[in-house]
């Protein structure tokens, strides 16, 4: 069965520091999708990125970047020059079949001024 | 930008009562989902819905739960007889195509408290 592990429960950084959130997954599927969602204190889930298993290219979007490595089953997320507004819980998720997302337990990021 | 909406944002109910959580998915989306998040825990899949029927459900989604698309815009989750352990945030999501091929966009959630 699919499994997503986010070993970091909580990370605290000071503004402008870079921070990497780890995500390790397990799947037997040859085709699958990985996602990152952000959950700010207000509670909603905000989509950040989707990556399919055939595309190992790293992606950069502004201060955000993602490193997908199939060899280590990891899909890590880096925030460069963190800001207070980045404070949130970040969830990594993995597709199971075509209908379902399996979420990790989340990493709470606290960015202090 | 289109978004998924949910009502109410908060609901408090007594154990044993029925509740209906409402969602309006993004208008051109065809697949609909419910997830829940018990406070401080991870988000868990409940059910997916396509073409007016359930396409997949989890073991959490037992007989006390039901889903419906009563009209062309709303998608509802009914909990027939609420239990204390149903207290959670319930998220509706929708996607244009099948869940993993298309991104699931989530609503803001309904926080349900069962007393």
Short mmCIF file of C-alpha atoms in Angstrom, two decimals:
data_model
loop_
_atom_site.label_atom_id
_atom_site.label_comp_id
_atom_site.label_asym_id
_atom_site.label_seq_id
_atom_site.Cartn_x
_atom_site.Cartn_y
_atom_site.Cartn_z
CA UNK A 1 0.00 0.00 0.00
CA UNK A 2 1.02 3.56 -0.54
CA UNK A 3 2.73 5.37 2.27
CA UNK A 4 4.12 8.86 2.72
CA UNK A 5 6.55 9.71 5.48
CA UNK A 6 7.30 13.23 6.61
CA UNK A 7 9.73 12.63 9.41
CA UNK A 8 10.06 16.27 10.40
CA UNK A 9 7.16 17.09 12.69
CA UNK A 10 8.07 20.72 13.20
CA UNK A 11 10.79 23.01 11.91
CA UNK A 12 11.56 26.47 13.26
CA UNK A 13 13.63 28.94 11.27
CA UNK A 14 14.33 32.62 11.30
CA UNK A 15 13.22 34.73 8.38
CA UNK A 16 15.50 34.62 5.35
CA UNK A 17 16.84 31.19 6.18
CA UNK A 18 16.48 28.42 3.63
CA UNK A 19 14.54 25.37 4.75
CA UNK A 20 13.99 21.92 3.26
CA UNK A 21 10.99 19.77 4.04
CA UNK A 22 11.53 16.08 3.49
CA UNK A 23 9.10 13.62 1.96
CA UNK A 24 9.74 9.91 1.44
CA UNK A 25 7.18 7.70 -0.22
CA UNK A 26 6.47 4.03 -0.83
CA UNK A 27 4.51 2.68 -3.74
CA UNK A 28 4.37 -0.36 -5.96
CA UNK A 29 2.80 1.58 -8.81
CA UNK A 30 5.01 2.34 -11.79
CA UNK A 31 2.97 5.42 -12.61
CA UNK A 32 2.11 7.72 -9.77
CA UNK A 33 1.85 11.35 -8.84
CA UNK A 34 3.29 13.33 -5.99
CA UNK A 35 1.88 16.53 -4.56
CA UNK A 36 2.64 19.20 -2.02
CA UNK A 37 -0.13 21.14 -0.27
CA UNK A 38 0.16 24.02 2.17
CA UNK A 39 -2.21 24.41 5.11
CA UNK A 40 -1.94 27.90 6.61
CA UNK A 41 -3.34 28.67 10.08
CA UNK A 42 -6.71 29.47 8.51
CA UNK A 43 -7.03 25.76 7.71
CA UNK A 44 -7.55 25.49 3.98
CA UNK A 45 -5.43 23.22 1.78
CA UNK A 46 -3.57 25.09 -0.93
CA UNK A 47 -2.18 23.16 -3.88
CA UNK A 48 1.51 23.86 -4.55
CA UNK A 49 2.77 21.31 -7.04
CA UNK A 50 2.05 18.02 -8.81
CA UNK A 51 4.77 15.84 -10.24
CA UNK A 52 4.41 12.59 -12.17
CA UNK A 53 6.73 9.65 -11.73
CA UNK A 54 8.24 9.97 -15.17
CA UNK A 55 9.38 13.52 -14.70
CA UNK A 56 12.40 13.75 -12.44
CA UNK A 57 13.27 17.27 -13.40
CA UNK A 58 13.56 19.58 -10.48
CA UNK A 59 11.14 22.47 -10.45
CA UNK A 60 11.53 26.02 -9.26
CA UNK A 61 8.73 28.47 -8.70
CA UNK A 62 9.89 31.71 -7.18
CA UNK A 63 11.28 30.93 -3.73
CA UNK A 64 9.98 27.37 -3.88
CA UNK A 65 11.83 24.44 -5.40
CA UNK A 66 11.23 20.73 -5.44
CA UNK A 67 13.71 17.88 -5.77
CA UNK A 68 12.28 14.57 -6.97
CA UNK A 69 14.60 11.57 -6.74
CA UNK A 70 13.12 8.23 -7.73
CA UNK A 71 16.24 6.37 -6.64
CA UNK A 72 15.63 7.37 -3.03
CA UNK A 73 11.82 7.68 -3.30
CA UNK A 74 11.98 11.24 -2.13
CA UNK A 75 10.24 14.44 -3.13
CA UNK A 76 11.72 17.22 -1.04
CA UNK A 77 10.57 20.81 -0.91
CA UNK A 78 12.88 23.76 -0.32
CA UNK A 79 11.86 27.29 0.55
CA UNK A 80 14.58 29.82 -0.11
CA UNK A 81 14.76 32.99 1.96
CA UNK A 82 11.80 32.00 4.12
CA UNK A 83 9.22 34.57 5.16
CA UNK A 84 6.80 34.74 8.07
CA UNK A 85 3.93 34.12 5.62
CA UNK A 86 5.46 30.71 4.88
CA UNK A 87 4.46 29.57 8.36
CA UNK A 88 2.06 26.70 7.81
CA UNK A 89 1.74 22.94 7.83
CA UNK A 90 3.00 21.40 4.62
CA UNK A 91 1.67 18.06 3.42
CA UNK A 92 3.23 15.75 0.89
CA UNK A 93 0.76 13.42 -0.85
CA UNK A 94 0.93 10.43 -3.19
CA UNK A 95 -1.66 9.14 -5.60
CA UNK A 96 -3.13 5.71 -4.97
CA UNK A 97 -4.85 4.49 -8.10
CA UNK A 98 -6.65 7.25 -9.91
CA UNK A 99 -9.06 8.39 -7.27
CA UNK A 100 -7.28 8.89 -4.03
CA UNK A 101 -4.51 10.87 -2.41
CA UNK A 102 -2.55 9.46 0.50
CA UNK A 103 -1.17 12.22 2.69
CA UNK A 104 1.81 12.32 4.98
CA UNK A 105 1.45 13.53 8.54
CA UNK A 106 2.66 16.99 7.63
CA UNK A 107 5.52 19.23 8.70
CA UNK A 108 4.74 22.36 10.67
CA UNK A 109 7.00 25.21 9.60
CA UNK A 110 7.39 28.18 11.93
CA UNK A 111 9.17 31.19 10.51
CA UNK A 112 9.96 33.86 13.05
CA UNK A 113 10.89 37.45 12.24
CA UNK B 1 -10.02 32.15 -10.24
CA UNK B 2 -12.56 29.34 -9.75
CA UNK B 3 -12.53 27.71 -6.35
CA UNK B 4 -14.27 25.03 -4.34
CA UNK B 5 -16.61 26.43 -1.71
CA UNK B 6 -17.98 24.75 1.39
CA UNK B 7 -20.75 25.54 3.83
CA UNK B 8 -20.99 25.89 6.72
CA UNK B 9 -17.48 26.80 7.81
CA UNK B 10 -18.22 25.52 11.32
CA UNK B 11 -20.90 23.24 12.65
CA UNK B 12 -21.60 22.09 16.18
CA UNK B 13 -23.99 19.20 16.69
CA UNK B 14 -25.11 16.78 19.35
CA UNK B 15 -24.10 13.14 19.19
CA UNK B 16 -26.68 11.12 17.29
CA UNK B 17 -27.83 14.01 15.15
CA UNK B 18 -27.66 14.05 11.38
CA UNK B 19 -25.48 16.62 9.63
CA UNK B 20 -25.16 17.60 6.01
CA UNK B 21 -22.00 19.26 4.78
CA UNK B 22 -22.27 21.13 1.52
CA UNK B 23 -19.78 21.77 -1.24
CA UNK B 24 -19.85 23.53 -4.56
CA UNK B 25 -17.07 22.09 -6.73
CA UNK B 26 -15.38 24.00 -9.52
CA UNK B 27 -17.90 24.21 -12.33
CA UNK B 28 -16.19 22.24 -15.10
CA UNK B 29 -14.87 19.54 -12.79
CA UNK B 30 -16.22 16.02 -13.06
CA UNK B 31 -14.72 14.22 -10.06
CA UNK B 32 -15.56 15.05 -6.47
CA UNK B 33 -14.06 13.94 -3.20
CA UNK B 34 -14.43 14.16 0.54
CA UNK B 35 -11.50 13.98 2.92
CA UNK B 36 -11.34 14.52 6.63
CA UNK B 37 -8.66 15.69 9.04
CA UNK B 38 -8.98 14.94 12.72
CA UNK B 39 -7.40 17.77 14.69
CA UNK B 40 -3.62 17.68 14.44
CA UNK B 41 -3.58 14.59 12.25
CA UNK B 42 -3.15 13.88 8.58
CA UNK B 43 -5.74 14.30 5.88
CA UNK B 44 -7.59 11.06 5.11
CA UNK B 45 -9.53 10.07 2.03
CA UNK B 46 -13.21 9.26 2.53
CA UNK B 47 -14.85 8.92 -0.85
CA UNK B 48 -14.69 9.82 -4.52
CA UNK B 49 -17.70 10.42 -6.75
CA UNK B 50 -18.09 10.49 -10.49
CA UNK B 51 -21.03 10.35 -12.85
CA UNK B 52 -23.50 10.33 -9.96
CA UNK B 53 -22.06 7.37 -8.18
CA UNK B 54 -19.37 6.50 -5.70
CA UNK B 55 -16.24 5.35 -7.50
CA UNK B 56 -14.12 4.58 -4.47
CA UNK B 57 -14.50 4.75 -0.71
CA UNK B 58 -12.28 4.12 2.28
CA UNK B 59 -12.94 1.90 5.26
CA UNK B 60 -13.81 5.05 7.22
CA UNK B 61 -16.77 5.66 4.91
CA UNK B 62 -19.21 3.27 6.54
CA UNK B 63 -23.00 3.08 6.40
CA UNK B 64 -23.48 6.23 8.42
CA UNK B 65 -21.97 8.27 5.61
CA UNK B 66 -23.55 9.07 2.27
CA UNK B 67 -22.84 11.45 -0.58
CA UNK B 68 -25.10 13.03 -3.10
CA UNK B 69 -25.11 15.47 -5.97
CA UNK B 70 -28.64 16.77 -5.58
CA UNK B 71 -28.39 19.25 -8.44
CA UNK B 72 -25.89 20.44 -11.03
CA UNK B 73 -23.75 22.37 -8.61
CA UNK B 74 -23.86 21.00 -5.07
CA UNK B 75 -22.12 17.95 -3.64
CA UNK B 76 -23.07 16.89 -0.14
CA UNK B 77 -21.77 14.64 2.60
CA UNK B 78 -24.35 13.37 5.07
CA UNK B 79 -23.48 11.81 8.39
CA UNK B 80 -26.60 10.04 9.61
CA UNK B 81 -25.97 9.67 13.31
CA UNK B 82 -22.91 11.56 14.41
CA UNK B 83 -20.44 10.18 16.92
CA UNK B 84 -17.88 12.02 19.01
CA UNK B 85 -15.10 10.64 16.83
CA UNK B 86 -16.63 12.28 13.75
CA UNK B 87 -15.34 15.61 15.05
CA UNK B 88 -12.91 16.74 12.37
CA UNK B 89 -12.33 19.15 9.53
CA UNK B 90 -14.05 17.88 6.40
CA UNK B 91 -12.62 18.91 3.07
CA UNK B 92 -14.34 18.72 -0.27
CA UNK B 93 -12.19 18.57 -3.39
CA UNK B 94 -12.78 18.41 -7.10
CA UNK B 95 -10.73 17.63 -10.17
CA UNK B 96 -11.25 17.98 -13.85
CA UNK B 97 -10.23 14.42 -14.63
CA UNK B 98 -9.42 11.34 -12.59
CA UNK B 99 -7.87 12.30 -9.28
CA UNK B 100 -4.28 11.44 -9.78
CA UNK B 101 -4.13 12.57 -13.37
CA UNK B 102 -5.56 15.92 -12.54
CA UNK B 103 -4.92 18.04 -9.54
CA UNK B 104 -7.48 17.90 -6.76
CA UNK B 105 -8.42 21.38 -5.58
CA UNK B 106 -9.66 21.59 -2.04
CA UNK B 107 -12.29 23.76 -0.45
CA UNK B 108 -11.69 25.69 2.78
CA UNK B 109 -13.19 22.92 4.91
CA UNK B 110 -16.03 22.55 7.38
CA UNK B 111 -15.01 22.15 10.99
CA UNK B 112 -17.47 19.73 12.61
CA UNK B 113 -17.67 19.41 16.37
CA UNK B 114 -19.79 16.65 17.84
CA UNK B 115 -20.72 17.09 21.51
#
